[in-house]
PDB file of N, CA and C and ligand atoms in Angstrom:
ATOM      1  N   UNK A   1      28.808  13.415 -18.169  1.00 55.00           N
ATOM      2  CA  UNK A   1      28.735  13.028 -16.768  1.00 55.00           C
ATOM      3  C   UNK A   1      27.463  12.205 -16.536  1.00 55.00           C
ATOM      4  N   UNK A   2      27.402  10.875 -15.795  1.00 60.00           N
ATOM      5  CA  UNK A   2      26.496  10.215 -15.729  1.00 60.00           C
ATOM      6  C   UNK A   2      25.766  10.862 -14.276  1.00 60.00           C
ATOM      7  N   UNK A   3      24.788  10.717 -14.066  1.00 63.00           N
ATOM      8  CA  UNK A   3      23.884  11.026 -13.076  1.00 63.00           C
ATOM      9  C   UNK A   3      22.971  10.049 -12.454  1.00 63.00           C
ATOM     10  N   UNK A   4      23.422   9.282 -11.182  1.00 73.00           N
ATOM     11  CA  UNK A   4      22.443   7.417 -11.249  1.00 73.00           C
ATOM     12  C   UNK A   4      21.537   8.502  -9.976  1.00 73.00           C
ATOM     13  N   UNK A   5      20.471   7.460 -10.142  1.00 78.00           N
ATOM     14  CA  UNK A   5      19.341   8.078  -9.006  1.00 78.00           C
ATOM     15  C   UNK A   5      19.179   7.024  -7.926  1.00 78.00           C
ATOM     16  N   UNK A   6      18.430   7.132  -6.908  1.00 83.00           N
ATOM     17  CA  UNK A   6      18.398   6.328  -5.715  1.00 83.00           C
ATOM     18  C   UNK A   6      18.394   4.649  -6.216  1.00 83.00           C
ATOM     19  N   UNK A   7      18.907   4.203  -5.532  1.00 86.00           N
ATOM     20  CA  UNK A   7      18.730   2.380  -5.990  1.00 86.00           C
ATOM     21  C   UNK A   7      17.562   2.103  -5.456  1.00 86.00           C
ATOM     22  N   UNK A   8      16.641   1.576  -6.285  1.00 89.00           N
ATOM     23  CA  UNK A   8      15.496   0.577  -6.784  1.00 89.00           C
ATOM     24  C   UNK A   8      15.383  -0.961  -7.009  1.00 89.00           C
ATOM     25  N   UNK A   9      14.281  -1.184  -6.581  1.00 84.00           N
ATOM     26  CA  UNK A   9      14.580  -3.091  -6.894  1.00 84.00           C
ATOM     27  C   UNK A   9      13.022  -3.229  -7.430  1.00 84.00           C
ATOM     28  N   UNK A  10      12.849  -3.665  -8.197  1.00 88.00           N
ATOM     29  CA  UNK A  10      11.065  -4.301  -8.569  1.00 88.00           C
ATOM     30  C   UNK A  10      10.342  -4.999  -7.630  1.00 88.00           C
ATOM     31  N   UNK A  11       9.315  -4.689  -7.690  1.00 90.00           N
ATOM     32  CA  UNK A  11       8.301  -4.670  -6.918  1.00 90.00           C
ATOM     33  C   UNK A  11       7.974  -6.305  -7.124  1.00 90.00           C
ATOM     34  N   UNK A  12       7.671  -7.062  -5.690  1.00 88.00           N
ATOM     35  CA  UNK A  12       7.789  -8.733  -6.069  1.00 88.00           C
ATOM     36  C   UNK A  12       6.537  -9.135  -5.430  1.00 88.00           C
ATOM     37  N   UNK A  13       5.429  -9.978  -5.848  1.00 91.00           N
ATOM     38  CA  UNK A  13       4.392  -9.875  -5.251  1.00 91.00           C
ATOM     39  C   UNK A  13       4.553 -10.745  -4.397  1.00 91.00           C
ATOM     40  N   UNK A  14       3.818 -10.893  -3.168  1.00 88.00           N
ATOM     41  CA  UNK A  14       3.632 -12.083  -1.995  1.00 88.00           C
ATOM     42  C   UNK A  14       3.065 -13.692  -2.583  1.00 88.00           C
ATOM     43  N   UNK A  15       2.818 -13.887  -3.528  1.00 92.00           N
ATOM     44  CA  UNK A  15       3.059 -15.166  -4.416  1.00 92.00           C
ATOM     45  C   UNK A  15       4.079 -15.440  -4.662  1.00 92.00           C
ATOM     46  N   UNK A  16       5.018 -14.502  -5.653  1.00 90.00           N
ATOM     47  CA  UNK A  16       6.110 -14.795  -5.780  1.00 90.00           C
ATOM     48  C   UNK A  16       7.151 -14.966  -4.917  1.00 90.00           C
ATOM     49  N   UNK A  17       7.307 -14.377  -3.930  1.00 85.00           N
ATOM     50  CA  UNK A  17       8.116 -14.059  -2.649  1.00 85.00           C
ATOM     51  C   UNK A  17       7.959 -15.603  -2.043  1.00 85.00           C
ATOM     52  N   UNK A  18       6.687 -15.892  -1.330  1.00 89.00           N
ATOM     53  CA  UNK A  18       6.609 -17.024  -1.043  1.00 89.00           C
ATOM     54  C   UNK A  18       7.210 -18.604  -1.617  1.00 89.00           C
ATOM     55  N   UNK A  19       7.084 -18.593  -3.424  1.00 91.00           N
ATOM     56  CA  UNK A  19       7.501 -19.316  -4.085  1.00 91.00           C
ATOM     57  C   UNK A  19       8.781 -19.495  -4.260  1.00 91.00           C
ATOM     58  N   UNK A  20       9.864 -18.875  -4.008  1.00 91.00           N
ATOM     59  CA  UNK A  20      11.422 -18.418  -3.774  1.00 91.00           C
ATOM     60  C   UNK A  20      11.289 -19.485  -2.429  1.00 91.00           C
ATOM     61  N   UNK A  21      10.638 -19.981  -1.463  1.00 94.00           N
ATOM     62  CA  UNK A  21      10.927 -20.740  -0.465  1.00 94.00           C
ATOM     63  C   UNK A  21      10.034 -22.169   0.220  1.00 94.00           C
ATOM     64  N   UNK A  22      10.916 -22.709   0.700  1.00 95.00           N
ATOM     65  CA  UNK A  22      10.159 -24.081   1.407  1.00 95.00           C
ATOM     66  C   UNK A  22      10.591 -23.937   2.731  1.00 95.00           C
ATOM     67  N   UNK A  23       9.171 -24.607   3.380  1.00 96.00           N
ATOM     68  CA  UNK A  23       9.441 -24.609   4.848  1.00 96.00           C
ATOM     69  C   UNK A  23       9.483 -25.816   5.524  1.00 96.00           C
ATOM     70  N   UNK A  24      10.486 -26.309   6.225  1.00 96.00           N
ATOM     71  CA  UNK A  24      10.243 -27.427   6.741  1.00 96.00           C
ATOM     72  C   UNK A  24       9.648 -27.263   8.465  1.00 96.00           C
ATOM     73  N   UNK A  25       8.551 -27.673   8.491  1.00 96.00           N
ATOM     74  CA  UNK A  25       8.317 -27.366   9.577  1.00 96.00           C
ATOM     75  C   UNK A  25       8.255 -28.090  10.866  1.00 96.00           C
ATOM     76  N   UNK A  26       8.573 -27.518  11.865  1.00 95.00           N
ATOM     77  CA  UNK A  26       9.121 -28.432  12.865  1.00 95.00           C
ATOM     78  C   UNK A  26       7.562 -28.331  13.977  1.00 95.00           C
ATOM     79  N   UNK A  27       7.777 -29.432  14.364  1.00 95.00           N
ATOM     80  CA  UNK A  27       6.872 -29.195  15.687  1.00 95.00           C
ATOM     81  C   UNK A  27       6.391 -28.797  16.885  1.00 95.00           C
ATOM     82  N   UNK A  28       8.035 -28.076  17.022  1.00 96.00           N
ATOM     83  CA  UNK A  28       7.978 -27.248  18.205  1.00 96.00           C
ATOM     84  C   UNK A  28       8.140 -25.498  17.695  1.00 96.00           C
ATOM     85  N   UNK A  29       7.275 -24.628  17.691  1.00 97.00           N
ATOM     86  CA  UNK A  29       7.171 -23.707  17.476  1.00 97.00           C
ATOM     87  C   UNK A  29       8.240 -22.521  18.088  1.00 97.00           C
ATOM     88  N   UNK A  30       9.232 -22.265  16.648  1.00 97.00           N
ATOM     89  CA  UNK A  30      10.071 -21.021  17.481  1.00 97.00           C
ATOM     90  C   UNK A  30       9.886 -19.834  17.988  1.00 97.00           C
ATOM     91  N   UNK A  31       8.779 -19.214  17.685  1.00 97.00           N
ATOM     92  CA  UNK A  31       7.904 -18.071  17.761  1.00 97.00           C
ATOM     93  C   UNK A  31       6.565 -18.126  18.357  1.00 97.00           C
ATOM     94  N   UNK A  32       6.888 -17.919  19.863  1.00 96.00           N
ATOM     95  CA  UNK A  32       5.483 -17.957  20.275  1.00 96.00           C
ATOM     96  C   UNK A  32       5.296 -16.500  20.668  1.00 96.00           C
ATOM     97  N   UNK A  33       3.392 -16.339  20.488  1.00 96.00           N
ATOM     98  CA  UNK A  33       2.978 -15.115  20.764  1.00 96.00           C
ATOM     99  C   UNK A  33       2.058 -15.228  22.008  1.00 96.00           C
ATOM    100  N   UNK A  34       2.282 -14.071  22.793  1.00 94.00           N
ATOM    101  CA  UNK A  34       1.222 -13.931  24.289  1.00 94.00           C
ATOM    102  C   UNK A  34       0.225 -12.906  23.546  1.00 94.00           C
ATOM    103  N   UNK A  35      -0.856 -13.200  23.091  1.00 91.00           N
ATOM    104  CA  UNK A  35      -1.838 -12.683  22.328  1.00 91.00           C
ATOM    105  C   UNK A  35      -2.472 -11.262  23.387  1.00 91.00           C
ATOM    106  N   UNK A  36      -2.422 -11.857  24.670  1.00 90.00           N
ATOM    107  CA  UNK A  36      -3.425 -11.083  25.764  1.00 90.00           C
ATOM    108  C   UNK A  36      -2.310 -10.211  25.931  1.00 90.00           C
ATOM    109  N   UNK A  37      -1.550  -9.458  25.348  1.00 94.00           N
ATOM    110  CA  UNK A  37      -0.334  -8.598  25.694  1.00 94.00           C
ATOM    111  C   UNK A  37      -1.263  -6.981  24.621  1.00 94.00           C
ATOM    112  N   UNK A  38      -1.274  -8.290  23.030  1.00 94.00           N
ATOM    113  CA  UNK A  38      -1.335  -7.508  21.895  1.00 94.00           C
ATOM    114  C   UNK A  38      -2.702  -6.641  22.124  1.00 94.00           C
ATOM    115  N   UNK A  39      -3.409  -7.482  23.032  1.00 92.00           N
ATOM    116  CA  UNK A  39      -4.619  -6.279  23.568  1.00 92.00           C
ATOM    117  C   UNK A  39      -4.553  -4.550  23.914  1.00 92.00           C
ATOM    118  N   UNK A  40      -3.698  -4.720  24.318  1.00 91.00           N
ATOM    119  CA  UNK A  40      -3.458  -3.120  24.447  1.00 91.00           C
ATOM    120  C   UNK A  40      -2.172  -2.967  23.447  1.00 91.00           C
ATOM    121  N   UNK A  41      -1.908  -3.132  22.869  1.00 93.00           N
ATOM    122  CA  UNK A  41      -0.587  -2.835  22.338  1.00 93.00           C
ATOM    123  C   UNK A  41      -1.525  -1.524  20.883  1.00 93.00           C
ATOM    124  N   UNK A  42      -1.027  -0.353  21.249  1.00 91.00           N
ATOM    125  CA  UNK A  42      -1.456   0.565  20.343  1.00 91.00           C
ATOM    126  C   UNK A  42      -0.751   1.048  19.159  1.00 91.00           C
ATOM    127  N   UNK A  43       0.169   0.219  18.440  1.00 92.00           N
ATOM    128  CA  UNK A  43       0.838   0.576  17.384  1.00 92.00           C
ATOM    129  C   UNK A  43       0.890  -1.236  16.388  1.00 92.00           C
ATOM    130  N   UNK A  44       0.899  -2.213  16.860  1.00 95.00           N
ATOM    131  CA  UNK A  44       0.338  -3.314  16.598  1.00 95.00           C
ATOM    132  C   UNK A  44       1.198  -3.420  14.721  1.00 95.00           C
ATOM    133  N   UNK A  45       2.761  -3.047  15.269  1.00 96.00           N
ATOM    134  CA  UNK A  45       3.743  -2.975  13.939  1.00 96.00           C
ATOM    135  C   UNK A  45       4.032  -4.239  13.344  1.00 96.00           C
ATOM    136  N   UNK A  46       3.505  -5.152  13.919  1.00 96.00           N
ATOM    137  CA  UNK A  46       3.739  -6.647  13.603  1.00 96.00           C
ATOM    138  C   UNK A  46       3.231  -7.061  12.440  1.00 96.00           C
ATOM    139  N   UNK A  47       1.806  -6.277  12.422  1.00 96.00           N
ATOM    140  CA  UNK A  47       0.993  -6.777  11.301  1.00 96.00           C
ATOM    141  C   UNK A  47       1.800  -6.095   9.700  1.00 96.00           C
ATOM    142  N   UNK A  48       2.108  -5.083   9.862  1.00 96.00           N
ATOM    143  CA  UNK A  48       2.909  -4.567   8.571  1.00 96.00           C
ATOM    144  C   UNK A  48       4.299  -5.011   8.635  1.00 96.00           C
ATOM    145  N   UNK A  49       4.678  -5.122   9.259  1.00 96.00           N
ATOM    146  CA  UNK A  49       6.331  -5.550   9.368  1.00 96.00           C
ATOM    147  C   UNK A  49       6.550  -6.982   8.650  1.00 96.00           C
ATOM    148  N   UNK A  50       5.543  -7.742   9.425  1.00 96.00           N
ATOM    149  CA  UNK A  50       5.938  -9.161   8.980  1.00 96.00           C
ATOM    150  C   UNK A  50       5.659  -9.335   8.059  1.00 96.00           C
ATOM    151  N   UNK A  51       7.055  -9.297   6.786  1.00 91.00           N
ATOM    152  CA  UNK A  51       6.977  -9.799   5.186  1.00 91.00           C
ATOM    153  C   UNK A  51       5.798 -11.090   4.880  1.00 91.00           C
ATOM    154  N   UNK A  52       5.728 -12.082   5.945  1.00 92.00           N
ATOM    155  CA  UNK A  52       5.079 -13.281   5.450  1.00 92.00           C
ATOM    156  C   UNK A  52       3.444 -13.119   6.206  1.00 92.00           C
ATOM    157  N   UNK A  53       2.985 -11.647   6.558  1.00 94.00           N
ATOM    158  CA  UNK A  53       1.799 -11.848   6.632  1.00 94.00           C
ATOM    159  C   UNK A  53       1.663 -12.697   7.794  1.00 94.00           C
ATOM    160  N   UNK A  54       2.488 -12.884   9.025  1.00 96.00           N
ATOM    161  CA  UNK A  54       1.966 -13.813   9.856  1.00 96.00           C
ATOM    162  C   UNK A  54       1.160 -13.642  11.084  1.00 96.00           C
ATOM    163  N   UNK A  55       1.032 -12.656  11.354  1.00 97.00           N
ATOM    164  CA  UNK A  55      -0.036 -11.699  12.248  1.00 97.00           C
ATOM    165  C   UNK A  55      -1.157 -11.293  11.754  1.00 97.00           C
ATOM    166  N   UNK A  56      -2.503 -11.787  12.217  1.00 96.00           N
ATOM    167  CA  UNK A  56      -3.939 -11.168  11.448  1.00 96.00           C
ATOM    168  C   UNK A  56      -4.234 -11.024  12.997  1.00 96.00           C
ATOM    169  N   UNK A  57      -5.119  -9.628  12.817  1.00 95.00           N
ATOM    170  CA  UNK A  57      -5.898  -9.255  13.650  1.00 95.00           C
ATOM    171  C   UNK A  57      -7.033 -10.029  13.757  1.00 95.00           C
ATOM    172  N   UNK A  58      -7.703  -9.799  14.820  1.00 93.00           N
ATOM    173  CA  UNK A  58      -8.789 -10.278  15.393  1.00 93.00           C
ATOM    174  C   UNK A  58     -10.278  -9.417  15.820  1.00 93.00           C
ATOM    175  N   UNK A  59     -11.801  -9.860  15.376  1.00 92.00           N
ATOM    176  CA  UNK A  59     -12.399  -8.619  15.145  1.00 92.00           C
ATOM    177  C   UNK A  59     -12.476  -8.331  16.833  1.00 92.00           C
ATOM    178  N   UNK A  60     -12.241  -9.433  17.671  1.00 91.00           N
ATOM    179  CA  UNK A  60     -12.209  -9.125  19.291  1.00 91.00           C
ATOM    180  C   UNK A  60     -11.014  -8.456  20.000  1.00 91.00           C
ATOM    181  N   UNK A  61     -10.458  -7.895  19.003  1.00 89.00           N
ATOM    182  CA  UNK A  61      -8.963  -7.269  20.167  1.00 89.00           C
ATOM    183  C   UNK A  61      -7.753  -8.307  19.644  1.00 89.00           C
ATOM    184  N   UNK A  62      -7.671  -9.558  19.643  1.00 91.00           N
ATOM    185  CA  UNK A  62      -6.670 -10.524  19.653  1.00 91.00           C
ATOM    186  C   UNK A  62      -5.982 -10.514  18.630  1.00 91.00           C
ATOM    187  N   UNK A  63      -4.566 -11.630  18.429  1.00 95.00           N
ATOM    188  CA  UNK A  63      -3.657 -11.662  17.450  1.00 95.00           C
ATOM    189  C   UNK A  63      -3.785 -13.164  17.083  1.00 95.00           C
ATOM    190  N   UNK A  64      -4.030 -12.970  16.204  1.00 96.00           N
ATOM    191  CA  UNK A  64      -3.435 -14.867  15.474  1.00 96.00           C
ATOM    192  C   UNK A  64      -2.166 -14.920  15.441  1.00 96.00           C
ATOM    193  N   UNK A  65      -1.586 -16.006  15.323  1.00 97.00           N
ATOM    194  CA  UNK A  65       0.030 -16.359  14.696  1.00 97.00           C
ATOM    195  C   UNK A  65      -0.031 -17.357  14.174  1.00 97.00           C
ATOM    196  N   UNK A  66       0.766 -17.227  13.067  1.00 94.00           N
ATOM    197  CA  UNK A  66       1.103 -18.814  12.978  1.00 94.00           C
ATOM    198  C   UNK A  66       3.008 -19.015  12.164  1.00 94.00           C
ATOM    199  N   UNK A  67       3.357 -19.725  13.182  1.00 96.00           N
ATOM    200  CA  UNK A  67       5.110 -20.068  12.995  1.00 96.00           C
ATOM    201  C   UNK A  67       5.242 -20.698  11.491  1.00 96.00           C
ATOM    202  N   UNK A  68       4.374 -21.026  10.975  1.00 96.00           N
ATOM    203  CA  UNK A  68       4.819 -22.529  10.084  1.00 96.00           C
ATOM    204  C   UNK A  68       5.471 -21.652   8.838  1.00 96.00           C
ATOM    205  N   UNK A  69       4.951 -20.679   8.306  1.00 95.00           N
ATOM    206  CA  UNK A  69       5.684 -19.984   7.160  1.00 95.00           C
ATOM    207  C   UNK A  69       6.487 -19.315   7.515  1.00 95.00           C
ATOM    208  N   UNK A  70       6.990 -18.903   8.642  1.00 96.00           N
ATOM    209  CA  UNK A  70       7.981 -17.866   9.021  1.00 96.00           C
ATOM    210  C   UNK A  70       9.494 -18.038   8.254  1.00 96.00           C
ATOM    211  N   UNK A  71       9.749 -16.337   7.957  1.00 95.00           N
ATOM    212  CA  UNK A  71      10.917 -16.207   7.233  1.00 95.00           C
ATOM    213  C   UNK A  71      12.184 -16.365   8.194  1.00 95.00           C
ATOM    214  N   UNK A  72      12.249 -16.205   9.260  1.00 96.00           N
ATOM    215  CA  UNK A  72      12.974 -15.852  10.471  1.00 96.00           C
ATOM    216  C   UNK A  72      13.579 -15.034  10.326  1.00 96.00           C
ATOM    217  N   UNK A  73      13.713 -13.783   9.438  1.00 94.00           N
ATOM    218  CA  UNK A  73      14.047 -12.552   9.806  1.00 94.00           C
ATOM    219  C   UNK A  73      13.915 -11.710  11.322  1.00 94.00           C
ATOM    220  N   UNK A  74      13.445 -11.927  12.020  1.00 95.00           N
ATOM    221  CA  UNK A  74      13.655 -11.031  13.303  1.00 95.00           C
ATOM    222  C   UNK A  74      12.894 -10.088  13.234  1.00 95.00           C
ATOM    223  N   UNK A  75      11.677  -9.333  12.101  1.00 96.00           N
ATOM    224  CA  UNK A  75      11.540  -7.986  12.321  1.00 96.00           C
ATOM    225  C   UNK A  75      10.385  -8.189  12.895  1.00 96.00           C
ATOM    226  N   UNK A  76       9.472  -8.919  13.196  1.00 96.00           N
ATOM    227  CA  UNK A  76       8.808  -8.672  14.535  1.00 96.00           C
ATOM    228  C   UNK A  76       9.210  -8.678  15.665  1.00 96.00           C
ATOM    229  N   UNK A  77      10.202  -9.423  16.226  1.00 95.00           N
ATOM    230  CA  UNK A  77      10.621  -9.067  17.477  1.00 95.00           C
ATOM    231  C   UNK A  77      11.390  -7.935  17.754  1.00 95.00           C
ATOM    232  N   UNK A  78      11.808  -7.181  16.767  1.00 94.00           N
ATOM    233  CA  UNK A  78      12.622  -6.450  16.335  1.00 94.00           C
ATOM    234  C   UNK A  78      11.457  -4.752  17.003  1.00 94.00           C
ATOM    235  N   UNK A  79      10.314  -4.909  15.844  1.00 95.00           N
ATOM    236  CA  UNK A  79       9.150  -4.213  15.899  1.00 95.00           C
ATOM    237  C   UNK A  79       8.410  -4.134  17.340  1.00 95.00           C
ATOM    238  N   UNK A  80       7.728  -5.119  17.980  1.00 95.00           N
ATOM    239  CA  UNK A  80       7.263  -5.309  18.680  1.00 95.00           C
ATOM    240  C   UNK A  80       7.362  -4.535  19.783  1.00 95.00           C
ATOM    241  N   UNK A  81       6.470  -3.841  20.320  1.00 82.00           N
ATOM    242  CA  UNK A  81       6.634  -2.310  21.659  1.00 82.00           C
ATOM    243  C   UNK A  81       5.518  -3.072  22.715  1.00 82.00           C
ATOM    244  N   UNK A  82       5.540  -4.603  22.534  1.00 84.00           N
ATOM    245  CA  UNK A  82       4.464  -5.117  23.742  1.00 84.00           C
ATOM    246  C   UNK A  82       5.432  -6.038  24.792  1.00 84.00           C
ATOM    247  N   UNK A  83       5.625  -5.541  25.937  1.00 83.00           N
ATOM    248  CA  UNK A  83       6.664  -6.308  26.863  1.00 83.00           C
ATOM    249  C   UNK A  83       6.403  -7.840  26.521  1.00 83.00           C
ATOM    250  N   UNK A  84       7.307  -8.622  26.194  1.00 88.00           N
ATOM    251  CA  UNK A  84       7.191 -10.253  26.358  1.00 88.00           C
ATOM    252  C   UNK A  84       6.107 -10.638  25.336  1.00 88.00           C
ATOM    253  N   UNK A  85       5.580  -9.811  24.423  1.00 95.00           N
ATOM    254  CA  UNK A  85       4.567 -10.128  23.843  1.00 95.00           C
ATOM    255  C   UNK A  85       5.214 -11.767  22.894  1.00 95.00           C
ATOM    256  N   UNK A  86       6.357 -11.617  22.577  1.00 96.00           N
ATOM    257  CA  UNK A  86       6.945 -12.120  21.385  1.00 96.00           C
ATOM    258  C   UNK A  86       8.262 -12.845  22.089  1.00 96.00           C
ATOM    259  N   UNK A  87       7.579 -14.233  22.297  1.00 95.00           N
ATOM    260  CA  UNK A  87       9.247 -15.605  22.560  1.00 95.00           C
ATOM    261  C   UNK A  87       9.513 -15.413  21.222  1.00 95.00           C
ATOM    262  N   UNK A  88      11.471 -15.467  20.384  1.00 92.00           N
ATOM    263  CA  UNK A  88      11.779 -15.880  19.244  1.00 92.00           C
ATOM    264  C   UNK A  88      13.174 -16.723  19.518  1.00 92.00           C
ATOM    265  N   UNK A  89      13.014 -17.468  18.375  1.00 93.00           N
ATOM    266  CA  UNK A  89      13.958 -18.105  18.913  1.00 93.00           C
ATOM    267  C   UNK A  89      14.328 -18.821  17.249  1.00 93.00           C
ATOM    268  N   UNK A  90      15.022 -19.808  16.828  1.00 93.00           N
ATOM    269  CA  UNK A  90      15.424 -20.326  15.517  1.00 93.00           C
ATOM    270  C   UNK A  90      15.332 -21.346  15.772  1.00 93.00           C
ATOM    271  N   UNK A  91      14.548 -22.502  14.633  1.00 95.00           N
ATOM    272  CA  UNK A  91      13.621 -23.337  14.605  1.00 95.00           C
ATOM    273  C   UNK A  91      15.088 -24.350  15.169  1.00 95.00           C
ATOM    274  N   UNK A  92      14.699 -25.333  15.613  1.00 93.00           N
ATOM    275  CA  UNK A  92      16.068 -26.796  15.919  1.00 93.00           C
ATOM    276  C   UNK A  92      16.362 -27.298  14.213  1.00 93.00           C
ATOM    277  N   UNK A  93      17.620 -27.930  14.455  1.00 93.00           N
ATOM    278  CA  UNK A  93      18.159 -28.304  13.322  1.00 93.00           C
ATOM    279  C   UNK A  93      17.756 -28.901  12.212  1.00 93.00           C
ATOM    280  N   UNK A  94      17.472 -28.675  10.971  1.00 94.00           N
ATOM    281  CA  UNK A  94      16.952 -29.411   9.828  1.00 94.00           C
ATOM    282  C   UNK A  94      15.683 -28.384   9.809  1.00 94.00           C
ATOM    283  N   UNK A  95      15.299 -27.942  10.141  1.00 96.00           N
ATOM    284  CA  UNK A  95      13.333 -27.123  10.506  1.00 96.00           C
ATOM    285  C   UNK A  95      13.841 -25.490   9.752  1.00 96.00           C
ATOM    286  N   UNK A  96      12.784 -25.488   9.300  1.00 96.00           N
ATOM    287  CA  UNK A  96      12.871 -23.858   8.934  1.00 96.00           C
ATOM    288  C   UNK A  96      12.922 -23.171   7.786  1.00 96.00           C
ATOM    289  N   UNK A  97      12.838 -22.582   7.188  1.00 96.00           N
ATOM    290  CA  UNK A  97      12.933 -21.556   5.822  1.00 96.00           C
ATOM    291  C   UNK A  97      14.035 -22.171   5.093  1.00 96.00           C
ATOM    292  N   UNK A  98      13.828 -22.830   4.055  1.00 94.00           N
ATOM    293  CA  UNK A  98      15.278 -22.958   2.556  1.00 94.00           C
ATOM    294  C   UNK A  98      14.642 -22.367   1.665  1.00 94.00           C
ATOM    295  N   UNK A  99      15.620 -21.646   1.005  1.00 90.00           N
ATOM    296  CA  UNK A  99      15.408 -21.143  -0.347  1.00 90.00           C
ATOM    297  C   UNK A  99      15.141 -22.504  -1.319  1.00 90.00           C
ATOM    298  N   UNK A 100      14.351 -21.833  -2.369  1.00 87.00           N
ATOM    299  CA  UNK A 100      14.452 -23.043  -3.261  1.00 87.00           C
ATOM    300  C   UNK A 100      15.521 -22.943  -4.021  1.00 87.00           C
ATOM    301  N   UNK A 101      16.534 -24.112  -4.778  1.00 74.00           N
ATOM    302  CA  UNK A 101      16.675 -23.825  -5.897  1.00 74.00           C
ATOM    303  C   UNK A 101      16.392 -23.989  -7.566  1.00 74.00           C
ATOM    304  N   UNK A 102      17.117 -22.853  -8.087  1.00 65.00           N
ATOM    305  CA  UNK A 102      16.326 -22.378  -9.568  1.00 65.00           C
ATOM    306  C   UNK A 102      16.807 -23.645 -10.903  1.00 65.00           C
TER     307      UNK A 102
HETATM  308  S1  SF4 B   1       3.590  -5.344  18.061  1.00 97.75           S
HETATM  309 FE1  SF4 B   1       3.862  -6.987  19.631  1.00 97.75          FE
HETATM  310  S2  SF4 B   1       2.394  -6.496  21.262  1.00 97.75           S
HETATM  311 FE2  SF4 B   1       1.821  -5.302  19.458  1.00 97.75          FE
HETATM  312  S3  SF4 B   1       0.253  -6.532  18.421  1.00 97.75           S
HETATM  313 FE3  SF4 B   1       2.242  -7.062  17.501  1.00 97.75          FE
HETATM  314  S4  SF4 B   1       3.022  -8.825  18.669  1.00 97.75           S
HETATM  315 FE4  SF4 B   1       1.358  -7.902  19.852  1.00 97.75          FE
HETATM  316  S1  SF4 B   2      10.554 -13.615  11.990  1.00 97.75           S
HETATM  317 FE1  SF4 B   2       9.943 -12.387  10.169  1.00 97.75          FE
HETATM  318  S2  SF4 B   2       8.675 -13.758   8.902  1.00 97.75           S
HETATM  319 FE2  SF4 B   2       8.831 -14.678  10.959  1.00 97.75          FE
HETATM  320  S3  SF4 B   2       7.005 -13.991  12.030  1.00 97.75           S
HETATM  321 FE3  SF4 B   2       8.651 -12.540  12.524  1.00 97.75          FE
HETATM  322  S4  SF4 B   2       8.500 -10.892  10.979  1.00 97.75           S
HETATM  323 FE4  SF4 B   2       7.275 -12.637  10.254  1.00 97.75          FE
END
C-alpha cells in the first residue's frame, strides 16, 4: 500500500520568481495606494502578502508602492483591512505581467 504525504512544491527564490516574468509597463498606474489610510492600519498584511515585495514600510508611519512590477494577482486588495486604502484595477491593453518564454 502506497502512503503519499501532503503536496509540496520547492522552495523558489524571489530572483528566480521574478525572472519567470516581463513587465510591460504602462503609464497609467493600475494600483493606486492612499498611503494616509495605511497610517493606522494595524495589521499592514500587504507587506507579506504581496509575492513581488511591492509595499515597504516607512520609518514615519507611511507606505511606498510601486505598480511597475506588479504580478496582478489581487492578494493585496484581497488582504487589505484599510477602507479605500487600495484602487485595483488591470493594467489597459498590451501593459502588464507576461510570462517569459523558456
Ligand atoms: S493592508 Fe491596506 S491599509 Fe494596511 S498598510 Fe497595507 S495597503 Fe495600507
Ligand atoms: S496585485 Fe499582487 S503583485 Fe500586485 S501589488 Fe497586489 S499583491 Fe503585489
Amino acid at each position: 500500500m502506497s502512503v503519499t504525504g501532503p503536496l509540496t512544491w520547492p522552495l523558489v527564490s524571489f530572483e528566480d520568481r521574478m525572472a519567470t516574468v516581463d513587465f510591460r509597463v504602462s503609464s497609467r498606474a493600475h494600483i493606486t495606494l492612499d498611503s494616509s489610510v495605511c497610517r493606522d492600519c494595524p495589521a499592514r498584511a500587504c507587506i507579506v502578502a504581496c509575492p513581488a515585495n511591492l509595499f515597504v514600510p516607512t520609518s514615519d508611519g507611511g507606505m511606498l508602492f510601486n505598480y511597475e512590477q506588479c504580478f496582478e494577482c489581487g492578494t493585496c486588495y484581497m488582504v487589505c483591512n484599510g477602507e479605500g486604502a487600495i484602487s485595483w484595477s488591470y493594467p489597459e491593453g498590451g501593459h502588464g505581467v507576461a510570462f517569459k518564454r523558456s
